Amino acid sequence: MDAYWGSLAVFANTDTDHPYLPSIDKPVWILGEEHSALNDQEEIANDIRSRLWFTYRRGFAPIGGEKGPTTDTGWGCMHRCGQMLIGQALVHLHLGREWRWNPDRLDRSYLRILKMFEDKPTAPYSIHKIASKAASDDNKTVSSWLGPNTVAQILKKLSASDRWTNLVVHVTTEDGIVMQEIKSLCRRSASARNSKIAAIDESTCNKDTSPPSPISHDSLHLSAERKNSDRPVIVSSPITVEVDDESVAIILPPVYNMSFPSGDDSSPTSEVFSVLTTTTAASSTWHPLFLVLPLRLGLHEFNMRYAPALQGLFKLRQCVGVIGGRPNHALWLIGSVGDDEVLCLDPHTTQAAAILGEPAPGVSEEAASLDGSFHCTTPLRIPLRRLDPSLAVAFVCRTEADFDDLCAHLLADKLSSSLFEVHETRPRNIPPPSFTSLRTPEEWGELFASSGPAIPASPTPLTSKCKADGDFELV
């Protein structure tokens, strides 16, 4: 399998010095920057070489106990792609998109970012943290393969320990991008943090100066659920659930169509929105947003009708890439070539475990060698049709203006609407965020038993005999 994917890096029409580029001129987009395949080859090479490249490692401390694995070779490819995805977000925020790697001049912020991905249990985004969180939260073995959605959810949880960046990580579900709710999350996290810090400063008896915990997206959802506990809720979007390796259940939830008095604009979704927007509108503090959208672009294989829309995302300056690939062979997609190919960084190279020392002004030979192991000079160029349809695209927005700009481009681009929807506020036919996590008919039954009148019809699962991807989950 690895040999097959490696062979895809070289095509018949390639440049001998840059085999990942075609020998004919094609537009190349890499994370929001445009290049020419013929005229900008060195710029392209420098840009790709400056991305963080996380690969299999060997010889690190055991994961999950003394008998745990000391290498992630063979199972950690999506873990590493998740590291590359959020690593690019950190580079974007702390160094800037224009930053280029210089092995002779290592920036302290750059070294600080690398330390967050060290192969040791205490590093915030280490292979140890990702694998252990997956094992504890999802009943997986430590060495289980993960899908893009699972990795995104784990990164969301791990980001809480990153006090340097203070990211707000939002992973969408079936609702797409709901602008006002996401804005509220970024503002509310900042407001809650500032309020708690002020309370600590004013307290004369509590001397605990540890940094406050940010309010999580889940806690806001619970708050919204309590707000609506005495009102019926519209749940009208079917979802897919993996039944086994051979089939997928399409569950049609019960629909309760609420009628409102003439002139009454109240609704469950508006109440949820009021809960989510309790932060003062004039708040000027915005926490950087890391937005991840899990997608499934096809049933058994990638549907090429989505190709133009997916490639268009690489033209956005907020884009930090896509994680996907093939079953058991994950890749980080960083750009597009022409109309039907993508550039990828491949984690399927095993290197020695990376443990960095404390950042220092000088650059030792050993440090320079280790630093070089985080950068790739041989990316892959792969036809889109070879990709698995299950993937996740991510964006980073340093400011609210960045988020507004991203949404404006997505709304103006008619192609992106085929991938996901963008809404100013939550449409009334889309479940509030506190209910979009429901995955089984039993959960819907419990919801309606407690929050609304009895629904005579039970949710109906429709089973489709389609090949379910056991390693890249259906989303």
CSV table of C-alpha atoms in Angstrom, one decimal:
chain,number,residue,atom,x,y,z
A,1,MET,CA,0.0,0.0,0.0
A,2,ASP,CA,2.8,2.5,0.9
A,3,ALA,CA,4.6,1.6,-2.3
A,4,TYR,CA,1.5,2.3,-4.3
A,5,TRP,CA,0.9,5.7,-2.7
A,6,GLY,CA,4.6,6.5,-3.1
A,7,SER,CA,4.4,5.8,-6.8
A,8,LEU,CA,1.6,8.4,-7.1
A,9,ALA,CA,4.2,11.1,-6.3
A,10,VAL,CA,5.7,10.8,-9.8
A,11,PHE,CA,3.6,11.3,-12.9
A,12,ALA,CA,4.5,11.0,-16.5
A,13,ASN,CA,4.4,14.8,-16.9
A,14,THR,CA,6.6,16.0,-14.0
A,15,ASP,CA,9.5,18.3,-13.5
A,16,THR,CA,12.7,16.3,-12.8
A,17,ASP,CA,13.8,18.7,-10.0
A,18,HIS,CA,10.3,19.0,-8.5
A,19,PRO,CA,8.6,15.7,-9.3
A,20,TYR,CA,5.5,16.7,-7.4
A,21,LEU,CA,4.9,19.5,-10.0
A,22,PRO,CA,3.7,19.0,-13.6
A,23,SER,CA,5.9,19.9,-16.5
A,24,ILE,CA,3.2,22.1,-18.0
A,25,ASP,CA,2.0,25.3,-16.5
A,26,LYS,CA,-0.9,24.9,-14.1
A,27,PRO,CA,-2.2,27.1,-11.2
A,28,VAL,CA,-1.0,25.8,-7.9
A,29,TRP,CA,-2.9,27.0,-4.7
A,30,ILE,CA,-1.3,26.3,-1.3
A,31,LEU,CA,-3.3,27.4,1.7
A,32,GLY,CA,-4.5,30.7,0.2
A,33,GLU,CA,-1.4,31.5,-1.9
A,34,GLU,CA,-1.3,31.2,-5.7
A,35,HIS,CA,1.7,30.0,-7.6
A,36,SER,CA,2.6,29.0,-11.2
A,37,ALA,CA,3.7,25.4,-11.6
A,38,LEU,CA,6.4,26.4,-14.1
A,39,ASN,CA,7.4,29.9,-13.0
A,40,ASP,CA,7.3,29.6,-9.2
A,41,GLN,CA,8.9,26.3,-8.5
A,42,GLU,CA,11.4,27.5,-5.9
A,43,GLU,CA,8.7,29.5,-4.1
A,44,ILE,CA,6.4,26.4,-4.1
A,45,ALA,CA,9.2,24.3,-2.7
A,46,ASN,CA,10.0,26.8,0.0
A,47,ASP,CA,6.4,27.1,1.0
A,48,ILE,CA,5.9,23.4,1.2
A,49,ARG,CA,9.1,22.9,3.1
A,50,SER,CA,7.9,25.5,5.7
A,51,ARG,CA,4.8,23.5,6.7
A,52,LEU,CA,5.1,21.3,9.8
A,53,TRP,CA,5.5,17.6,8.9
A,54,PHE,CA,4.6,15.1,11.6
A,55,THR,CA,5.4,11.5,10.8
A,56,TYR,CA,5.5,8.1,12.5
A,57,ARG,CA,8.0,8.0,15.3
A,58,ARG,CA,9.7,5.2,17.2
A,59,GLY,CA,11.4,4.9,20.6
A,60,PHE,CA,9.1,7.2,22.6
A,61,ALA,CA,7.8,6.4,26.1
A,62,PRO,CA,5.1,3.7,26.1
A,63,ILE,CA,1.5,5.0,25.6
A,64,GLY,CA,-1.1,3.8,28.1
A,65,GLY,CA,1.2,2.0,30.5
A,66,GLU,CA,4.5,0.1,30.6
A,67,LYS,CA,3.4,-2.4,28.0
A,68,GLY,CA,1.9,0.2,25.6
A,69,PRO,CA,3.3,0.9,22.1
A,70,THR,CA,6.6,2.8,21.8
A,71,THR,CA,6.0,3.6,18.1
A,72,ASP,CA,2.9,4.6,16.1
A,73,THR,CA,4.1,3.0,12.9
A,74,GLY,CA,1.2,1.3,11.2
A,75,TRP,CA,-1.6,3.0,13.1
A,76,GLY,CA,-0.9,6.7,13.8
A,77,CYS,CA,-1.2,8.3,10.4
A,78,MET,CA,-4.4,10.2,11.1
A,79,HIS,CA,-3.1,11.2,14.5
A,80,ARG,CA,-0.1,12.8,12.7
A,81,CYS,CA,-2.3,14.4,10.1
A,82,GLY,CA,-4.4,16.0,12.9
A,83,GLN,CA,-1.1,17.3,14.4
A,84,MET,CA,-0.2,18.8,11.0
A,85,LEU,CA,-3.6,20.4,10.7
A,86,ILE,CA,-3.6,22.2,14.1
A,87,GLY,CA,0.1,22.8,13.8
A,88,GLN,CA,-0.5,24.9,10.7
A,89,ALA,CA,-3.1,26.8,12.7
A,90,LEU,CA,-0.6,27.6,15.4
A,91,VAL,CA,2.0,28.6,12.8
A,92,HIS,CA,-0.6,30.9,11.2
A,93,LEU,CA,-1.5,32.5,14.5
A,94,HIS,CA,2.0,32.8,16.1
A,95,LEU,CA,4.3,33.2,13.1
A,96,GLY,CA,2.0,34.3,10.2
A,97,ARG,CA,1.1,32.7,6.9
A,98,GLU,CA,4.1,34.3,5.2
A,99,TRP,CA,6.6,32.7,7.6
A,100,ARG,CA,9.3,30.6,6.0
A,101,TRP,CA,11.5,28.0,7.8
A,102,ASN,CA,15.1,28.9,8.1
A,103,PRO,CA,17.2,26.1,9.7
A,104,ASP,CA,20.0,28.5,10.5
A,105,ARG,CA,17.7,30.9,12.4
A,106,LEU,CA,15.1,29.2,14.6
A,107,ASP,CA,12.5,31.5,16.0
A,108,ARG,CA,11.6,30.9,19.7
A,109,SER,CA,7.9,30.9,18.9
A,110,TYR,CA,8.5,28.3,16.3
A,111,LEU,CA,10.4,26.1,18.8
A,112,ARG,CA,7.6,26.6,21.3
A,113,ILE,CA,5.1,25.3,18.7
A,114,LEU,CA,7.3,22.3,18.1
A,115,LYS,CA,7.4,21.5,21.8
A,116,MET,CA,3.7,21.2,21.9
A,117,PHE,CA,4.0,18.1,19.6
A,118,GLU,CA,6.9,16.4,21.3
A,119,ASP,CA,6.6,12.6,21.6
A,120,LYS,CA,6.1,12.6,25.3
A,121,PRO,CA,3.0,12.3,27.5
A,122,THR,CA,3.1,15.9,28.8
A,123,ALA,CA,3.1,17.7,25.4
A,124,PRO,CA,-0.4,19.2,24.7
A,125,TYR,CA,-0.8,17.7,21.2
A,126,SER,CA,1.5,14.7,21.5
A,127,ILE,CA,0.8,11.3,20.0
A,128,HIS,CA,0.4,10.1,23.6
A,129,LYS,CA,-2.4,12.7,24.3
A,130,ILE,CA,-4.3,12.0,21.1
A,131,ALA,CA,-4.1,8.2,21.4
A,132,SER,CA,-5.0,8.2,25.1
A,133,LYS,CA,-7.9,10.5,24.7
A,134,ALA,CA,-9.3,8.4,21.8
A,135,ALA,CA,-8.9,5.2,24.0
A,136,SER,CA,-10.6,6.8,27.0
A,137,ASP,CA,-13.4,8.6,25.3
A,138,ASP,CA,-14.3,6.3,22.4
A,139,ASN,CA,-13.6,2.8,23.9
A,140,LYS,CA,-10.8,2.3,21.4
A,141,THR,CA,-7.5,0.6,21.9
A,142,VAL,CA,-4.5,2.9,22.1
A,143,SER,CA,-3.3,1.7,18.7
A,144,SER,CA,-6.6,2.1,16.9
A,145,TRP,CA,-6.9,3.9,13.5
A,146,LEU,CA,-8.9,7.1,13.7
A,147,GLY,CA,-11.1,8.9,11.3
A,148,PRO,CA,-10.9,12.7,10.5
A,149,ASN,CA,-14.0,13.5,12.6
A,150,THR,CA,-12.7,11.6,15.6
A,151,VAL,CA,-9.3,13.4,15.4
A,152,ALA,CA,-11.0,16.8,15.1
A,153,GLN,CA,-13.1,16.1,18.3
A,154,ILE,CA,-10.0,15.0,20.2
A,155,LEU,CA,-8.1,18.1,19.1
A,156,LYS,CA,-11.0,20.2,20.4
A,157,LYS,CA,-10.7,18.6,23.8
A,158,LEU,CA,-6.9,18.9,23.9
A,159,SER,CA,-6.9,22.6,23.0
A,160,ALA,CA,-8.3,23.4,26.4
A,161,SER,CA,-4.7,23.0,27.8
A,162,ASP,CA,-3.2,25.4,25.3
A,163,ARG,CA,-3.2,28.6,27.4
A,164,TRP,CA,-0.7,30.3,25.0
A,165,THR,CA,-3.0,30.3,22.0
A,166,ASN,CA,-6.4,30.2,23.7
A,167,LEU,CA,-8.1,28.6,20.7
A,168,VAL,CA,-11.8,28.2,20.3
A,169,VAL,CA,-12.1,24.9,18.5
A,170,HIS,CA,-15.5,24.4,16.8
A,171,VAL,CA,-16.3,21.1,15.0
A,172,THR,CA,-19.5,21.4,12.9
A,173,THR,CA,-22.1,18.7,12.6
A,174,GLU,CA,-25.0,18.6,10.2
A,175,ASP,CA,-25.7,22.3,10.7
A,176,GLY,CA,-22.8,23.7,8.8
A,177,ILE,CA,-21.5,27.1,9.7
A,178,VAL,CA,-24.0,29.2,11.9
A,179,MET,CA,-22.2,32.5,12.0
A,180,GLN,CA,-23.8,34.1,15.1
A,181,GLU,CA,-23.4,31.1,17.2
A,182,ILE,CA,-19.7,30.7,16.4
A,183,LYS,CA,-19.1,34.4,17.0
A,184,SER,CA,-20.8,34.0,20.4
A,185,LEU,CA,-18.5,31.1,21.2
A,186,CYS,CA,-15.4,33.1,20.5
A,187,ARG,CA,-16.6,36.2,22.4
A,188,ARG,CA,-18.1,34.3,25.3
A,189,SER,CA,-15.0,32.3,25.9
A,190,ALA,CA,-13.1,35.6,26.1
A,191,SER,CA,-15.7,37.2,28.3
A,192,ALA,CA,-15.9,34.3,30.7
A,193,ARG,CA,-12.1,34.1,31.0
A,194,ASN,CA,-11.9,37.8,31.7
A,195,SER,CA,-14.7,37.7,34.3
A,196,LYS,CA,-13.1,34.8,36.1
A,197,ILE,CA,-9.7,36.5,36.2
A,198,ALA,CA,-11.4,39.6,37.6
A,199,ALA,CA,-13.1,37.5,40.3
A,200,ILE,CA,-9.8,35.9,41.3
A,201,ASP,CA,-8.1,39.3,41.5
A,202,GLU,CA,-10.9,40.7,43.8
A,203,SER,CA,-11.0,37.7,46.0
A,204,THR,CA,-9.2,38.1,49.4
A,205,CYS,CA,-9.5,34.5,50.5
A,206,ASN,CA,-8.9,32.5,47.4
A,207,LYS,CA,-5.3,32.7,46.4
A,208,ASP,CA,-5.4,30.2,43.5
A,209,THR,CA,-3.8,31.9,40.5
A,210,SER,CA,-4.1,29.0,38.1
A,211,PRO,CA,-5.4,30.1,34.7
A,212,PRO,CA,-9.2,29.7,34.4
A,213,SER,CA,-10.8,27.1,32.2
A,214,PRO,CA,-12.5,28.3,29.1
A,215,ILE,CA,-16.2,27.7,28.7
A,216,SER,CA,-16.6,24.8,26.4
A,217,HIS,CA,-18.9,24.5,23.5
A,218,ASP,CA,-20.6,21.5,25.2
A,219,SER,CA,-21.4,23.6,28.3
A,220,LEU,CA,-23.1,26.2,26.2
A,221,HIS,CA,-25.2,23.4,24.6
A,222,LEU,CA,-26.2,22.1,28.0
A,223,SER,CA,-27.2,25.6,29.0
A,224,ALA,CA,-29.3,25.9,25.9
A,225,GLU,CA,-30.9,22.5,26.6
A,226,ARG,CA,-32.0,23.6,30.1
A,227,LYS,CA,-33.4,26.8,28.6
A,228,ASN,CA,-35.6,24.7,26.3
A,229,SER,CA,-36.4,21.8,28.6
A,230,ASP,CA,-40.0,22.8,28.7
A,231,ARG,CA,-40.5,23.3,25.0
A,232,PRO,CA,-40.8,20.9,22.1
A,233,VAL,CA,-38.0,21.0,19.6
A,234,ILE,CA,-38.0,20.6,15.8
A,235,VAL,CA,-35.7,17.8,14.8
A,236,SER,CA,-36.1,17.2,11.1
A,237,SER,CA,-32.8,16.3,9.6
A,238,PRO,CA,-32.0,12.7,8.8
A,239,ILE,CA,-28.6,11.5,9.8
A,240,THR,CA,-26.4,8.5,9.0
A,241,VAL,CA,-25.2,6.0,11.5
A,242,GLU,CA,-22.6,3.2,10.9
A,243,VAL,CA,-24.2,-0.1,11.7
A,244,ASP,CA,-21.3,-2.4,10.8
A,245,ASP,CA,-18.6,-2.7,8.2
A,246,GLU,CA,-21.2,-3.5,5.5
A,247,SER,CA,-24.1,-1.1,6.1
A,248,VAL,CA,-25.2,2.3,7.1
A,249,ALA,CA,-28.5,3.2,8.8
A,250,ILE,CA,-30.2,6.4,7.6
A,251,ILE,CA,-32.4,7.5,10.6
A,252,LEU,CA,-35.3,9.7,10.0
A,253,PRO,CA,-36.2,11.5,13.2
A,254,PRO,CA,-39.7,12.4,14.3
A,255,VAL,CA,-40.8,15.9,13.2
A,256,TYR,CA,-42.8,18.1,15.5
A,257,ASN,CA,-44.0,21.2,13.5
A,258,MET,CA,-44.6,23.9,16.0
A,259,SER,CA,-47.2,26.6,15.3
A,260,PHE,CA,-46.7,30.0,16.6
A,261,PRO,CA,-49.3,32.8,17.2
A,262,SER,CA,-49.4,35.4,14.5
A,263,GLY,CA,-46.6,37.9,15.0
A,264,ASP,CA,-44.8,35.6,17.5
A,265,ASP,CA,-41.2,35.3,16.4
A,266,SER,CA,-40.2,33.1,19.3
A,267,SER,CA,-38.9,29.6,18.6
A,268,PRO,CA,-36.7,27.1,20.3
A,269,THR,CA,-33.8,28.1,18.0
A,270,SER,CA,-34.3,31.7,18.8
A,271,GLU,CA,-34.2,30.9,22.5
A,272,VAL,CA,-31.0,28.9,22.1
A,273,PHE,CA,-29.5,31.8,20.2
A,274,SER,CA,-30.5,34.1,23.0
A,275,VAL,CA,-28.6,31.9,25.4
A,276,LEU,CA,-25.6,31.8,23.1
A,277,THR,CA,-25.5,35.5,22.7
A,278,THR,CA,-25.6,36.6,26.3
A,279,THR,CA,-22.2,38.1,25.9
A,280,THR,CA,-22.1,41.9,25.5
A,281,ALA,CA,-22.3,42.6,21.8
A,282,ALA,CA,-19.7,45.4,22.3
A,283,SER,CA,-17.1,43.0,23.6
A,284,SER,CA,-13.9,43.6,21.7
A,285,THR,CA,-12.1,40.4,22.8
A,286,TRP,CA,-12.1,37.6,20.3
A,287,HIS,CA,-10.4,34.3,20.8
A,288,PRO,CA,-8.8,32.8,17.7
A,289,LEU,CA,-11.1,30.3,16.0
A,290,PHE,CA,-10.1,26.9,14.7
A,291,LEU,CA,-13.0,25.7,12.6
A,292,VAL,CA,-13.2,22.1,11.4
A,293,LEU,CA,-15.9,20.8,9.0
A,294,PRO,CA,-16.1,17.0,8.7
A,295,LEU,CA,-17.5,16.1,5.3
A,296,ARG,CA,-18.4,13.0,3.3
A,297,LEU,CA,-18.1,13.7,-0.5
A,298,GLY,CA,-19.4,10.5,-1.9
A,299,LEU,CA,-20.6,7.1,-0.8
A,300,HIS,CA,-18.0,4.5,-1.8
A,301,GLU,CA,-15.5,6.8,-3.4
A,302,PHE,CA,-14.8,10.5,-3.9
A,303,ASN,CA,-17.5,12.1,-6.1
A,304,MET,CA,-15.7,14.2,-8.6
A,305,ARG,CA,-18.6,16.6,-8.8
A,306,TYR,CA,-17.3,18.0,-5.5
A,307,ALA,CA,-13.8,18.5,-6.9
A,308,PRO,CA,-14.1,22.2,-8.0
A,309,ALA,CA,-15.7,23.2,-4.6
A,310,LEU,CA,-13.1,21.3,-2.6
A,311,GLN,CA,-10.2,22.8,-4.6
A,312,GLY,CA,-11.7,26.2,-4.2
A,313,LEU,CA,-11.2,26.0,-0.5
A,314,PHE,CA,-7.4,26.0,-0.9
A,315,LYS,CA,-7.8,29.6,-2.4
A,316,LEU,CA,-9.0,31.0,0.9
A,317,ARG,CA,-6.3,32.5,3.1
A,318,GLN,CA,-8.0,31.1,6.3
A,319,CYS,CA,-7.6,27.5,5.0
A,320,VAL,CA,-5.2,25.4,6.9
A,321,GLY,CA,-5.8,22.2,4.9
A,322,VAL,CA,-7.8,19.0,4.7
A,323,ILE,CA,-7.2,15.7,6.5
A,324,GLY,CA,-8.3,12.6,4.6
A,325,GLY,CA,-6.6,10.1,2.3
A,326,ARG,CA,-7.4,6.5,1.9
A,327,PRO,CA,-8.5,3.9,4.6
A,328,ASN,CA,-5.5,3.2,6.8
A,329,HIS,CA,-3.4,5.7,4.9
A,330,ALA,CA,-4.2,9.3,6.0
A,331,LEU,CA,-2.8,12.4,4.3
A,332,TRP,CA,-2.7,16.1,5.0
A,333,LEU,CA,-3.9,18.0,1.9
A,334,ILE,CA,-2.3,21.4,1.6
A,335,GLY,CA,-3.1,22.6,-1.9
A,336,SER,CA,-4.5,22.0,-5.4
A,337,VAL,CA,-2.8,21.5,-8.8
A,338,GLY,CA,-4.9,22.3,-11.9
A,339,ASP,CA,-8.4,21.0,-11.9
A,340,ASP,CA,-8.2,17.5,-10.5
A,341,GLU,CA,-5.1,17.0,-8.3
A,342,VAL,CA,-4.0,17.9,-4.8
A,343,LEU,CA,-0.7,18.3,-3.0
A,344,CYS,CA,-0.3,16.3,0.2
A,345,LEU,CA,2.2,15.7,3.0
A,346,ASP,CA,2.4,12.0,3.9
A,347,PRO,CA,3.1,10.9,7.5
A,348,HIS,CA,4.2,7.4,6.5
A,349,THR,CA,7.9,7.8,7.2
A,350,THR,CA,9.2,6.4,10.5
A,351,GLN,CA,11.8,8.6,12.3
A,352,ALA,CA,13.3,8.6,15.8
A,353,ALA,CA,11.2,10.1,18.6
A,354,ALA,CA,11.4,13.9,18.8
A,355,ILE,CA,12.2,15.3,22.2
A,356,LEU,CA,13.3,18.9,22.1
A,357,GLY,CA,15.4,20.7,24.7
A,358,GLU,CA,14.6,24.2,26.0
A,359,PRO,CA,14.6,26.9,23.3
A,360,ALA,CA,18.0,28.5,23.2
A,361,PRO,CA,19.5,31.4,21.1
A,362,GLY,CA,22.2,29.2,19.5
A,363,VAL,CA,21.4,26.3,17.2
A,364,SER,CA,23.3,23.1,17.9
A,365,GLU,CA,24.0,20.5,15.2
A,366,GLU,CA,21.8,18.0,17.0
A,367,ALA,CA,18.9,20.6,17.3
A,368,ALA,CA,19.2,21.5,13.7
A,369,SER,CA,19.1,17.8,12.6
A,370,LEU,CA,16.0,17.2,14.8
A,371,ASP,CA,14.4,20.4,13.5
A,372,GLY,CA,14.9,19.2,9.9
A,373,SER,CA,12.9,16.1,10.7
A,374,PHE,CA,9.7,18.3,11.0
A,375,HIS,CA,9.9,19.5,7.4
A,376,CYS,CA,9.3,17.7,4.1
A,377,THR,CA,10.8,18.2,0.7
A,378,THR,CA,9.0,15.4,-1.2
A,379,PRO,CA,5.2,16.0,-1.0
A,380,LEU,CA,2.8,13.9,-3.0
A,381,ARG,CA,0.7,15.0,-6.0
A,382,ILE,CA,-2.4,12.8,-6.1
A,383,PRO,CA,-5.6,12.7,-8.3
A,384,LEU,CA,-8.7,13.7,-6.3
A,385,ARG,CA,-10.5,10.6,-7.5
A,386,ARG,CA,-8.1,8.5,-5.4
A,387,LEU,CA,-9.2,10.0,-2.2
A,388,ASP,CA,-11.6,8.5,0.3
A,389,PRO,CA,-14.8,10.5,0.5
A,390,SER,CA,-14.5,11.0,4.3
A,391,LEU,CA,-12.4,14.0,5.2
A,392,ALA,CA,-12.3,17.2,7.2
A,393,VAL,CA,-11.5,20.7,6.1
A,394,ALA,CA,-10.2,23.3,8.6
A,395,PHE,CA,-9.9,27.1,8.8
A,396,VAL,CA,-8.3,29.4,11.3
A,397,CYS,CA,-9.5,33.0,12.0
A,398,ARG,CA,-7.3,35.2,14.1
A,399,THR,CA,-9.9,38.0,14.3
A,400,GLU,CA,-13.7,38.4,13.9
A,401,ALA,CA,-12.9,40.3,10.7
A,402,ASP,CA,-11.1,37.2,9.4
A,403,PHE,CA,-14.2,35.1,10.2
A,404,ASP,CA,-16.5,37.6,8.5
A,405,ASP,CA,-14.2,37.6,5.4
A,406,LEU,CA,-14.2,33.7,5.3
A,407,CYS,CA,-18.0,33.6,5.5
A,408,ALA,CA,-18.4,36.3,2.9
A,409,HIS,CA,-16.2,34.3,0.4
A,410,LEU,CA,-18.0,31.1,1.2
A,411,LEU,CA,-21.4,32.7,0.7
A,412,ALA,CA,-20.3,34.4,-2.6
A,413,ASP,CA,-18.9,31.1,-3.9
A,414,LYS,CA,-21.8,29.1,-5.1
A,415,LEU,CA,-19.7,25.9,-5.3
A,416,SER,CA,-18.9,25.8,-1.6
A,417,SER,CA,-22.6,25.4,-0.8
A,418,SER,CA,-22.4,21.9,-2.2
A,419,LEU,CA,-20.0,21.0,0.6
A,420,PHE,CA,-21.7,22.7,3.5
A,421,GLU,CA,-24.1,25.5,4.3
A,422,VAL,CA,-23.4,28.9,5.8
A,423,HIS,CA,-26.1,30.6,7.8
A,424,GLU,CA,-26.2,34.0,9.6
A,425,THR,CA,-28.5,32.5,12.2
A,426,ARG,CA,-29.7,29.0,12.8
A,427,PRO,CA,-32.6,28.1,10.4
A,428,ARG,CA,-35.8,27.0,12.2
A,429,ASN,CA,-35.6,23.6,10.5
A,430,ILE,CA,-32.2,22.7,11.8
A,431,PRO,CA,-32.0,21.3,15.4
A,432,PRO,CA,-30.4,23.5,18.0
A,433,PRO,CA,-26.7,22.6,18.8
A,434,SER,CA,-27.6,20.9,22.0
A,435,PHE,CA,-29.6,18.3,20.1
A,436,THR,CA,-27.4,17.8,17.0
A,437,SER,CA,-25.3,15.3,18.8
A,438,LEU,CA,-28.2,12.8,19.1
A,439,ARG,CA,-27.3,9.6,17.2
A,440,THR,CA,-29.9,7.0,18.1
A,441,PRO,CA,-33.7,6.6,18.0
A,442,GLU,CA,-33.6,5.9,21.8
A,443,GLU,CA,-32.0,9.3,22.4
A,444,TRP,CA,-34.7,11.0,20.3
A,445,GLY,CA,-37.3,9.2,22.3
A,446,GLU,CA,-35.9,10.3,25.6
A,447,LEU,CA,-35.6,13.9,24.3
A,448,PHE,CA,-39.2,14.1,23.2
A,449,ALA,CA,-40.5,12.3,26.3
A,450,SER,CA,-39.0,15.0,28.5
A,451,SER,CA,-39.3,18.1,26.3
A,452,GLY,CA,-42.5,17.9,24.4
A,453,PRO,CA,-45.8,16.2,23.8
A,454,ALA,CA,-45.9,12.5,22.9
A,455,ILE,CA,-44.9,11.8,19.4
A,456,PRO,CA,-46.9,8.8,18.0
A,457,ALA,CA,-44.4,7.9,15.3
A,458,SER,CA,-41.0,6.5,16.3
A,459,PRO,CA,-37.8,7.3,14.4
A,460,THR,CA,-37.4,5.0,11.4
A,461,PRO,CA,-34.0,3.6,10.6
A,462,LEU,CA,-33.5,2.8,6.9
A,463,THR,CA,-30.6,0.5,6.3
A,464,SER,CA,-28.5,0.9,3.2
A,465,LYS,CA,-26.2,-1.9,2.1
A,466,CYS,CA,-23.3,0.3,1.3
A,467,LYS,CA,-19.7,-0.3,2.3
A,468,ALA,CA,-19.1,1.6,5.6
A,469,ASP,CA,-15.6,2.8,6.2
A,470,GLY,CA,-14.5,1.4,9.4
A,471,ASP,CA,-11.4,3.6,9.7
A,472,PHE,CA,-12.7,6.8,8.2
A,473,GLU,CA,-16.0,7.3,9.9
A,474,LEU,CA,-19.2,8.4,8.1
A,475,VAL,CA,-20.1,11.9,8.9
